[in-house]
Amino acid sequence: MSDDVTHRLSAAGADPLALSGVNDANLDALSQATGARVTLRGDQLMLAGRLEAVEQATLVAGAMIDRARMGDMLTVEDVRRLVDGGPDAAERSANGDLKIILPGIRKIVRPKSPGQRDYVAAIRETEIVIGIGPAGTGKTYLAVALGVEALARKIVRRLVLARPAVEAGERLGFLPGDLQAKVDPYLRPLYDALEDLMPADRMQRALENRTIEIAPLAYMRGRTLSDAFVILDEAQNVTAGQMKMFLTRLGLNSRAVVVGDKTQIDLPHREESGLVQVERVLPGIEGVAFCYLEERDVVRHSLVREIIRAYTEDQGG
């Protein structure tokens, strides 16, 4: 067609499989989302079609190439997020200004959606961040990654991770073992995140010398946490009194990240969640930021997003 244009991008230095995906799935996703025809020939990425489609595809393709050069194995979901995020999302992904560098395992973690980018930026710029959103949006994982990075760069001396020991709709009954054995099941998700972000031997040493501490929220009472990066996970299951106690533990050169999902409150007797209360109490205070992640920020299996949407619609939005 006479109105068609063609644009070529150099993909030199990018792993072809990481860029194009298995059976060119990533390129097909880019083509379907933008309307441009996308072809990888050698180290040249060819984009053809209407001017508007090629311009949109060029920006997203540039971000894809840069990430493939950094060693990221892109997925179809990554491509869709870059397209959905618009020009600003693609530009920021390409520039890599929000990447989280974890030298111990030579790993780079990047926010993958607009909500995640705002969340990471807020944690880096603000002393207290309240992250609220559904399961699978990376609230805890990104916070732990930023905490590990801050520890590695010696911005803080300690990383403290806390969780309330609240049963999620089940009665577990008597648990055998000492106190640590009893609370470990509640803290397991935090260990899982750390194990993915740190070498096993380094993580073990940090836990032994208490550079990293993982503990039930109740253990925070009476303490002052200075020079620390502090994360409170599952904050929807914290009472109003516990939330106030946690937020007032912060000492000098410390920052806190509070994460939770208001749709999964397991507190007994309909007691008000401290996460719900802070939404009323803390807005407008300088140094406190609220970040809301949504369905589009879900980075688990694509079905998770559909499941969240179905439950939201069933509950009347």
mmCIF file of C-alpha atoms in Angstrom:
data_model
loop_
_atom_site.group_PDB
_atom_site.id
_atom_site.type_symbol
_atom_site.label_atom_id
_atom_site.label_comp_id
_atom_site.label_asym_id
_atom_site.label_seq_id
_atom_site.Cartn_x
_atom_site.Cartn_y
_atom_site.Cartn_z
ATOM 1 C CA MET A 1 0.000 0.000 0.000
ATOM 2 C CA SER A 2 1.278 3.457 -0.878
ATOM 3 C CA ASP A 3 0.668 4.804 2.624
ATOM 4 C CA ASP A 4 2.865 2.136 4.224
ATOM 5 C CA VAL A 5 6.254 2.978 5.714
ATOM 6 C CA THR A 6 9.148 0.736 6.716
ATOM 7 C CA HIS A 7 11.532 1.272 9.600
ATOM 8 C CA ARG A 8 14.627 -0.727 10.542
ATOM 9 C CA LEU A 9 16.082 -1.069 14.034
ATOM 10 C CA SER A 10 19.474 -2.583 14.809
ATOM 11 C CA ALA A 11 19.176 -5.570 17.135
ATOM 12 C CA ALA A 12 22.934 -6.145 17.251
ATOM 13 C CA GLY A 13 24.012 -7.492 20.631
ATOM 14 C CA ALA A 14 20.546 -8.755 21.523
ATOM 15 C CA ASP A 15 19.936 -12.474 21.971
ATOM 16 C CA PRO A 16 17.555 -13.317 19.073
ATOM 17 C CA LEU A 17 15.602 -15.856 21.140
ATOM 18 C CA ALA A 18 15.275 -13.473 24.092
ATOM 19 C CA LEU A 19 13.989 -10.789 21.729
ATOM 20 C CA SER A 20 11.673 -12.745 19.441
ATOM 21 C CA GLY A 21 10.524 -15.466 21.840
ATOM 22 C CA VAL A 22 9.804 -19.083 21.009
ATOM 23 C CA ASN A 23 8.417 -19.344 17.469
ATOM 24 C CA ASP A 24 8.540 -15.525 17.236
ATOM 25 C CA ALA A 25 5.777 -15.230 19.835
ATOM 26 C CA ASN A 26 7.012 -11.820 21.065
ATOM 27 C CA LEU A 27 7.158 -10.378 17.555
ATOM 28 C CA ASP A 28 3.682 -11.729 16.791
ATOM 29 C CA ALA A 29 2.370 -10.117 20.004
ATOM 30 C CA LEU A 30 3.909 -6.773 19.017
ATOM 31 C CA SER A 31 2.381 -7.039 15.559
ATOM 32 C CA GLN A 32 -1.075 -7.902 16.876
ATOM 33 C CA ALA A 33 -1.009 -5.097 19.447
ATOM 34 C CA THR A 34 0.175 -2.322 17.112
ATOM 35 C CA GLY A 35 -0.925 -3.410 13.628
ATOM 36 C CA ALA A 36 2.619 -3.188 12.272
ATOM 37 C CA ARG A 37 4.285 -6.077 10.447
ATOM 38 C CA VAL A 38 7.328 -7.164 12.479
ATOM 39 C CA THR A 39 10.175 -9.290 11.143
ATOM 40 C CA LEU A 40 13.626 -10.107 12.525
ATOM 41 C CA ARG A 41 16.227 -10.627 9.807
ATOM 42 C CA GLY A 42 19.708 -11.216 11.130
ATOM 43 C CA ASP A 43 20.430 -8.288 13.425
ATOM 44 C CA GLN A 44 17.803 -6.043 11.815
ATOM 45 C CA LEU A 45 14.256 -5.696 13.147
ATOM 46 C CA MET A 46 11.939 -4.650 10.310
ATOM 47 C CA LEU A 47 8.739 -2.737 11.109
ATOM 48 C CA ALA A 48 6.269 -1.989 8.308
ATOM 49 C CA GLY A 49 2.737 -0.672 8.022
ATOM 50 C CA ARG A 50 0.809 2.543 8.596
ATOM 51 C CA LEU A 51 2.869 5.413 9.981
ATOM 52 C CA GLU A 52 1.044 5.477 13.339
ATOM 53 C CA ALA A 53 1.414 1.737 13.797
ATOM 54 C CA VAL A 54 5.111 1.768 12.909
ATOM 55 C CA GLU A 55 5.805 4.690 15.254
ATOM 56 C CA GLN A 56 4.151 2.862 18.170
ATOM 57 C CA ALA A 57 5.866 -0.424 17.329
ATOM 58 C CA THR A 58 9.261 1.298 16.972
ATOM 59 C CA LEU A 59 9.158 2.691 20.489
ATOM 60 C CA VAL A 60 8.140 -0.646 22.018
ATOM 61 C CA ALA A 61 10.623 -2.593 19.864
ATOM 62 C CA GLY A 62 13.441 -0.292 20.995
ATOM 63 C CA ALA A 63 12.641 -1.104 24.634
ATOM 64 C CA MET A 64 12.491 -4.816 23.791
ATOM 65 C CA ILE A 65 15.893 -4.731 22.096
ATOM 66 C CA ASP A 66 17.507 -2.900 25.006
ATOM 67 C CA ARG A 67 16.137 -5.414 27.498
ATOM 68 C CA ALA A 68 17.252 -8.359 25.359
ATOM 69 C CA ARG A 69 20.753 -6.831 25.227
ATOM 70 C CA MET A 70 20.753 -6.752 29.031
ATOM 71 C CA GLY A 71 19.991 -10.476 29.141
ATOM 72 C CA ASP A 72 16.259 -10.316 29.864
ATOM 73 C CA MET A 73 14.294 -13.249 28.419
ATOM 74 C CA LEU A 74 11.219 -11.363 27.241
ATOM 75 C CA THR A 75 7.747 -12.897 27.289
ATOM 76 C CA VAL A 76 4.527 -12.130 25.458
ATOM 77 C CA GLU A 77 3.211 -10.594 28.697
ATOM 78 C CA ASP A 78 6.231 -8.247 28.810
ATOM 79 C CA VAL A 79 5.469 -7.076 25.271
ATOM 80 C CA ARG A 80 1.823 -6.450 26.109
ATOM 81 C CA ARG A 81 2.767 -4.447 29.189
ATOM 82 C CA LEU A 82 5.111 -2.265 27.155
ATOM 83 C CA VAL A 83 2.348 -1.634 24.628
ATOM 84 C CA ASP A 84 -0.337 -1.023 27.268
ATOM 85 C CA GLY A 85 1.924 1.364 29.182
ATOM 86 C CA GLY A 86 2.179 3.729 26.217
ATOM 87 C CA PRO A 87 5.163 5.794 25.044
ATOM 88 C CA ASP A 88 6.312 6.806 28.506
ATOM 89 C CA ALA A 89 6.407 3.197 29.691
ATOM 90 C CA ALA A 90 8.462 2.076 26.705
ATOM 91 C CA GLU A 91 10.860 4.983 27.014
ATOM 92 C CA ARG A 92 11.448 4.395 30.720
ATOM 93 C CA SER A 93 11.876 0.666 30.178
ATOM 94 C CA ALA A 94 14.404 1.334 27.433
ATOM 95 C CA ASN A 95 16.291 3.860 29.520
ATOM 96 C CA GLY A 96 16.431 1.413 32.423
ATOM 97 C CA ASP A 97 16.181 4.245 34.954
ATOM 98 C CA LEU A 98 14.224 2.106 37.410
ATOM 99 C CA LYS A 99 16.177 -1.139 37.208
ATOM 100 C CA ILE A 100 17.106 -2.813 40.496
ATOM 101 C CA ILE A 101 20.639 -4.186 40.363
ATOM 102 C CA LEU A 102 21.469 -7.203 42.515
ATOM 103 C CA PRO A 103 25.207 -7.810 42.108
ATOM 104 C CA GLY A 104 25.380 -10.923 44.280
ATOM 105 C CA ILE A 105 23.495 -12.987 41.716
ATOM 106 C CA ARG A 106 24.209 -10.763 38.711
ATOM 107 C CA LYS A 107 20.500 -10.193 38.335
ATOM 108 C CA ILE A 108 18.575 -7.114 37.274
ATOM 109 C CA VAL A 109 14.945 -6.711 38.328
ATOM 110 C CA ARG A 110 12.822 -4.268 36.369
ATOM 111 C CA PRO A 111 9.286 -3.049 36.985
ATOM 112 C CA LYS A 112 7.091 -4.439 34.234
ATOM 113 C CA SER A 113 4.011 -2.213 34.287
ATOM 114 C CA PRO A 114 3.112 1.458 34.803
ATOM 115 C CA GLY A 115 1.934 0.778 38.352
ATOM 116 C CA GLN A 116 5.111 -1.100 39.216
ATOM 117 C CA ARG A 117 7.257 1.742 37.851
ATOM 118 C CA ASP A 118 5.419 4.303 39.992
ATOM 119 C CA TYR A 119 5.772 1.979 42.978
ATOM 120 C CA VAL A 120 9.547 1.516 42.565
ATOM 121 C CA ALA A 121 10.052 5.249 42.002
ATOM 122 C CA ALA A 122 8.046 6.065 45.145
ATOM 123 C CA ILE A 123 10.053 3.640 47.305
ATOM 124 C CA ARG A 124 13.310 5.199 46.106
ATOM 125 C CA GLU A 125 12.107 8.744 46.730
ATOM 126 C CA THR A 126 9.872 8.522 49.827
ATOM 127 C CA GLU A 127 10.450 7.482 53.444
ATOM 128 C CA ILE A 128 7.155 5.587 53.880
ATOM 129 C CA VAL A 129 5.324 3.943 50.991
ATOM 130 C CA ILE A 130 1.952 2.203 51.283
ATOM 131 C CA GLY A 131 1.530 -0.262 48.398
ATOM 132 C CA ILE A 132 -2.022 -1.546 47.913
ATOM 133 C CA GLY A 133 -3.134 -3.970 45.222
ATOM 134 C CA PRO A 134 -4.266 -7.478 44.324
ATOM 135 C CA ALA A 135 -2.227 -10.664 44.382
ATOM 136 C CA GLY A 136 0.438 -11.072 41.731
ATOM 137 C CA THR A 137 1.272 -7.394 41.241
ATOM 138 C CA GLY A 138 4.798 -7.734 42.660
ATOM 139 C CA LYS A 139 4.218 -5.599 45.765
ATOM 140 C CA THR A 140 6.318 -7.736 48.093
ATOM 141 C CA TYR A 141 8.873 -8.968 45.545
ATOM 142 C CA LEU A 142 9.818 -5.489 44.335
ATOM 143 C CA ALA A 143 9.997 -4.145 47.895
ATOM 144 C CA VAL A 144 12.319 -6.988 48.934
ATOM 145 C CA ALA A 145 14.441 -6.471 45.796
ATOM 146 C CA LEU A 146 14.835 -2.773 46.625
ATOM 147 C CA GLY A 147 15.683 -3.674 50.215
ATOM 148 C CA VAL A 148 18.372 -6.129 49.102
ATOM 149 C CA GLU A 149 19.762 -3.503 46.713
ATOM 150 C CA ALA A 150 19.855 -0.857 49.474
ATOM 151 C CA LEU A 151 21.685 -3.316 51.718
ATOM 152 C CA ALA A 152 24.219 -4.209 49.002
ATOM 153 C CA ARG A 153 24.881 -0.523 48.268
ATOM 154 C CA LYS A 154 25.256 0.173 52.016
ATOM 155 C CA ILE A 155 22.460 2.727 51.987
ATOM 156 C CA VAL A 156 21.142 0.927 55.077
ATOM 157 C CA ARG A 157 22.753 -1.501 57.532
ATOM 158 C CA ARG A 158 19.762 -3.772 58.047
ATOM 159 C CA LEU A 159 16.851 -5.242 56.144
ATOM 160 C CA VAL A 160 13.872 -6.057 58.360
ATOM 161 C CA LEU A 161 10.882 -7.982 57.018
ATOM 162 C CA ALA A 162 7.756 -8.422 59.123
ATOM 163 C CA ARG A 163 4.436 -10.193 58.685
ATOM 164 C CA PRO A 164 1.433 -10.654 60.948
ATOM 165 C CA ALA A 165 0.887 -14.261 62.051
ATOM 166 C CA VAL A 166 -2.760 -14.463 61.017
ATOM 167 C CA GLU A 167 -4.377 -17.642 59.704
ATOM 168 C CA ALA A 168 -5.794 -17.125 56.214
ATOM 169 C CA GLY A 169 -9.330 -18.361 56.744
ATOM 170 C CA GLU A 170 -8.201 -21.689 58.204
ATOM 171 C CA ARG A 171 -7.713 -23.073 61.689
ATOM 172 C CA LEU A 172 -4.296 -24.686 61.719
ATOM 173 C CA GLY A 173 -4.579 -25.896 65.299
ATOM 174 C CA PHE A 174 -1.531 -26.966 67.257
ATOM 175 C CA LEU A 175 1.792 -26.644 65.439
ATOM 176 C CA PRO A 176 4.732 -28.721 66.706
ATOM 177 C CA GLY A 177 8.197 -27.362 67.455
ATOM 178 C CA ASP A 178 9.636 -24.303 69.156
ATOM 179 C CA LEU A 179 8.355 -20.747 68.681
ATOM 180 C CA GLN A 180 10.405 -20.169 65.522
ATOM 181 C CA ALA A 181 9.056 -23.379 63.986
ATOM 182 C CA LYS A 182 5.512 -22.244 64.759
ATOM 183 C CA VAL A 183 5.849 -18.847 63.060
ATOM 184 C CA ASP A 184 7.998 -19.927 60.089
ATOM 185 C CA PRO A 185 4.999 -21.014 57.948
ATOM 186 C CA TYR A 186 3.615 -17.478 58.143
ATOM 187 C CA LEU A 187 6.957 -16.006 57.088
ATOM 188 C CA ARG A 188 7.716 -18.467 54.275
ATOM 189 C CA PRO A 189 6.765 -16.094 51.402
ATOM 190 C CA LEU A 190 9.410 -13.623 52.588
ATOM 191 C CA TYR A 191 12.063 -16.337 52.618
ATOM 192 C CA ASP A 192 10.976 -17.335 49.105
ATOM 193 C CA ALA A 193 11.488 -13.792 47.803
ATOM 194 C CA LEU A 194 14.912 -13.505 49.435
ATOM 195 C CA GLU A 195 16.031 -16.880 48.063
ATOM 196 C CA ASP A 196 15.260 -15.646 44.551
ATOM 197 C CA LEU A 197 17.158 -12.388 45.054
ATOM 198 C CA MET A 198 20.297 -13.429 46.941
ATOM 199 C CA PRO A 199 22.899 -16.205 46.774
ATOM 200 C CA ALA A 200 21.989 -18.888 49.326
ATOM 201 C CA ASP A 201 25.242 -18.600 51.302
ATOM 202 C CA ARG A 202 25.042 -14.810 51.504
ATOM 203 C CA MET A 203 21.432 -14.959 52.614
ATOM 204 C CA GLN A 204 22.265 -17.486 55.343
ATOM 205 C CA ARG A 205 25.143 -15.348 56.672
ATOM 206 C CA ALA A 206 22.947 -12.247 56.680
ATOM 207 C CA LEU A 207 20.255 -14.062 58.652
ATOM 208 C CA GLU A 208 22.788 -15.425 61.131
ATOM 209 C CA ASN A 209 24.422 -12.043 61.816
ATOM 210 C CA ARG A 210 20.978 -10.322 61.778
ATOM 211 C CA THR A 211 21.831 -8.041 58.882
ATOM 212 C CA ILE A 212 18.560 -9.437 57.565
ATOM 213 C CA GLU A 213 15.771 -10.167 60.000
ATOM 214 C CA ILE A 214 12.489 -11.899 59.220
ATOM 215 C CA ALA A 215 10.033 -11.881 62.093
ATOM 216 C CA PRO A 216 6.353 -11.735 63.067
ATOM 217 C CA LEU A 217 5.073 -8.207 63.477
ATOM 218 C CA ALA A 218 4.636 -8.736 67.221
ATOM 219 C CA TYR A 219 8.446 -8.856 67.552
ATOM 220 C CA MET A 220 8.664 -5.198 66.473
ATOM 221 C CA ARG A 221 7.035 -3.812 69.619
ATOM 222 C CA GLY A 222 9.322 -1.644 71.760
ATOM 223 C CA ARG A 223 12.079 -1.410 69.152
ATOM 224 C CA THR A 224 13.587 1.517 67.263
ATOM 225 C CA LEU A 225 14.759 0.613 63.766
ATOM 226 C CA SER A 226 17.541 2.927 62.597
ATOM 227 C CA ASP A 227 19.608 2.604 59.412
ATOM 228 C CA ALA A 228 17.090 0.053 58.213
ATOM 229 C CA PHE A 229 14.921 -0.817 55.237
ATOM 230 C CA VAL A 230 11.729 -2.165 56.815
ATOM 231 C CA ILE A 231 8.970 -4.052 54.993
ATOM 232 C CA LEU A 232 5.565 -4.947 56.438
ATOM 233 C CA ASP A 233 3.909 -7.616 54.296
ATOM 234 C CA GLU A 234 0.244 -8.713 54.369
ATOM 235 C CA ALA A 235 -0.647 -5.401 56.022
ATOM 236 C CA GLN A 236 -4.373 -5.961 55.462
ATOM 237 C CA ASN A 237 -4.188 -8.398 58.392
ATOM 238 C CA VAL A 238 -2.699 -5.851 60.786
ATOM 239 C CA THR A 239 -4.957 -4.158 63.328
ATOM 240 C CA ALA A 240 -5.105 -0.394 63.664
ATOM 241 C CA GLY A 241 -3.040 -0.542 66.853
ATOM 242 C CA GLN A 242 -0.414 -2.788 65.270
ATOM 243 C CA MET A 243 -0.097 -0.482 62.275
ATOM 244 C CA LYS A 244 0.520 2.535 64.486
ATOM 245 C CA MET A 245 3.066 0.537 66.468
ATOM 246 C CA PHE A 246 4.893 -0.484 63.292
ATOM 247 C CA LEU A 247 5.013 2.960 61.702
ATOM 248 C CA THR A 248 6.352 4.525 64.898
ATOM 249 C CA ARG A 249 9.309 2.083 65.021
ATOM 250 C CA LEU A 250 11.210 4.018 62.341
ATOM 251 C CA GLY A 251 14.469 5.627 63.438
ATOM 252 C CA LEU A 252 17.047 7.765 61.661
ATOM 253 C CA ASN A 253 18.011 6.900 58.072
ATOM 254 C CA SER A 254 15.233 4.337 57.749
ATOM 255 C CA ARG A 255 12.435 3.821 55.301
ATOM 256 C CA ALA A 256 9.375 1.603 55.417
ATOM 257 C CA VAL A 257 7.274 -0.143 52.793
ATOM 258 C CA VAL A 258 3.818 -1.376 53.801
ATOM 259 C CA VAL A 259 2.123 -3.751 51.363
ATOM 260 C CA GLY A 260 -1.282 -5.364 51.403
ATOM 261 C CA ASP A 261 -4.407 -6.429 49.535
ATOM 262 C CA LYS A 262 -7.675 -5.075 50.910
ATOM 263 C CA THR A 263 -9.655 -7.874 49.257
ATOM 264 C CA GLN A 264 -7.939 -10.539 51.413
ATOM 265 C CA ILE A 265 -8.539 -9.380 54.989
ATOM 266 C CA ASP A 266 -8.478 -12.319 57.427
ATOM 267 C CA LEU A 267 -8.830 -10.448 60.728
ATOM 268 C CA PRO A 268 -11.349 -12.020 63.126
ATOM 269 C CA HIS A 269 -14.586 -10.446 64.311
ATOM 270 C CA ARG A 270 -14.540 -7.893 61.476
ATOM 271 C CA GLU A 271 -11.914 -5.855 63.284
ATOM 272 C CA GLU A 272 -10.872 -2.846 61.207
ATOM 273 C CA SER A 273 -7.746 -3.409 59.178
ATOM 274 C CA GLY A 274 -4.867 -1.058 59.886
ATOM 275 C CA LEU A 275 -4.287 -0.860 56.131
ATOM 276 C CA VAL A 276 -7.792 0.518 55.646
ATOM 277 C CA GLN A 277 -7.289 2.986 58.487
ATOM 278 C CA VAL A 278 -4.022 4.446 57.179
ATOM 279 C CA GLU A 279 -5.836 5.381 53.968
ATOM 280 C CA ARG A 280 -7.918 7.767 56.072
ATOM 281 C CA VAL A 281 -5.222 8.926 58.471
ATOM 282 C CA LEU A 282 -1.998 9.409 56.515
ATOM 283 C CA PRO A 283 -2.834 11.035 53.134
ATOM 284 C CA GLY A 284 -1.369 14.521 52.872
ATOM 285 C CA ILE A 285 1.569 13.866 55.206
ATOM 286 C CA GLU A 286 4.851 14.784 53.552
ATOM 287 C CA GLY A 287 7.140 11.780 53.278
ATOM 288 C CA VAL A 288 4.283 9.279 52.954
ATOM 289 C CA ALA A 289 3.238 8.002 49.523
ATOM 290 C CA PHE A 290 0.344 5.757 48.517
ATOM 291 C CA CYS A 291 0.740 3.509 45.468
ATOM 292 C CA TYR A 292 -2.190 1.572 44.046
ATOM 293 C CA LEU A 293 -1.510 -1.399 41.806
ATOM 294 C CA GLU A 294 -4.271 -2.799 39.610
ATOM 295 C CA GLU A 295 -5.196 -5.812 37.486
ATOM 296 C CA ARG A 296 -2.982 -4.573 34.640
ATOM 297 C CA ASP A 297 0.015 -4.746 37.000
ATOM 298 C CA VAL A 298 -0.368 -8.502 37.630
ATOM 299 C CA VAL A 299 2.863 -10.226 36.615
ATOM 300 C CA ARG A 300 2.040 -13.821 37.498
ATOM 301 C CA HIS A 301 0.356 -16.242 35.088
ATOM 302 C CA SER A 302 -1.994 -14.373 32.735
ATOM 303 C CA LEU A 303 -4.928 -16.318 34.224
ATOM 304 C CA VAL A 304 -4.348 -14.594 37.587
ATOM 305 C CA ARG A 305 -5.446 -11.297 36.035
ATOM 306 C CA GLU A 306 -8.627 -12.897 34.693
ATOM 307 C CA ILE A 307 -9.375 -14.539 38.047
ATOM 308 C CA ILE A 308 -8.984 -11.210 39.877
ATOM 309 C CA ARG A 309 -11.280 -9.516 37.362
ATOM 310 C CA ALA A 310 -13.930 -12.233 37.729
ATOM 311 C CA TYR A 311 -13.949 -11.987 41.524
ATOM 312 C CA THR A 312 -14.072 -8.177 41.388
ATOM 313 C CA GLU A 313 -17.090 -8.271 39.086
ATOM 314 C CA ASP A 314 -18.820 -10.878 41.270
ATOM 315 C CA GLN A 315 -18.391 -8.596 44.294
ATOM 316 C CA GLY A 316 -19.874 -5.628 42.446
ATOM 317 C CA GLY A 317 -16.623 -3.925 41.406
#
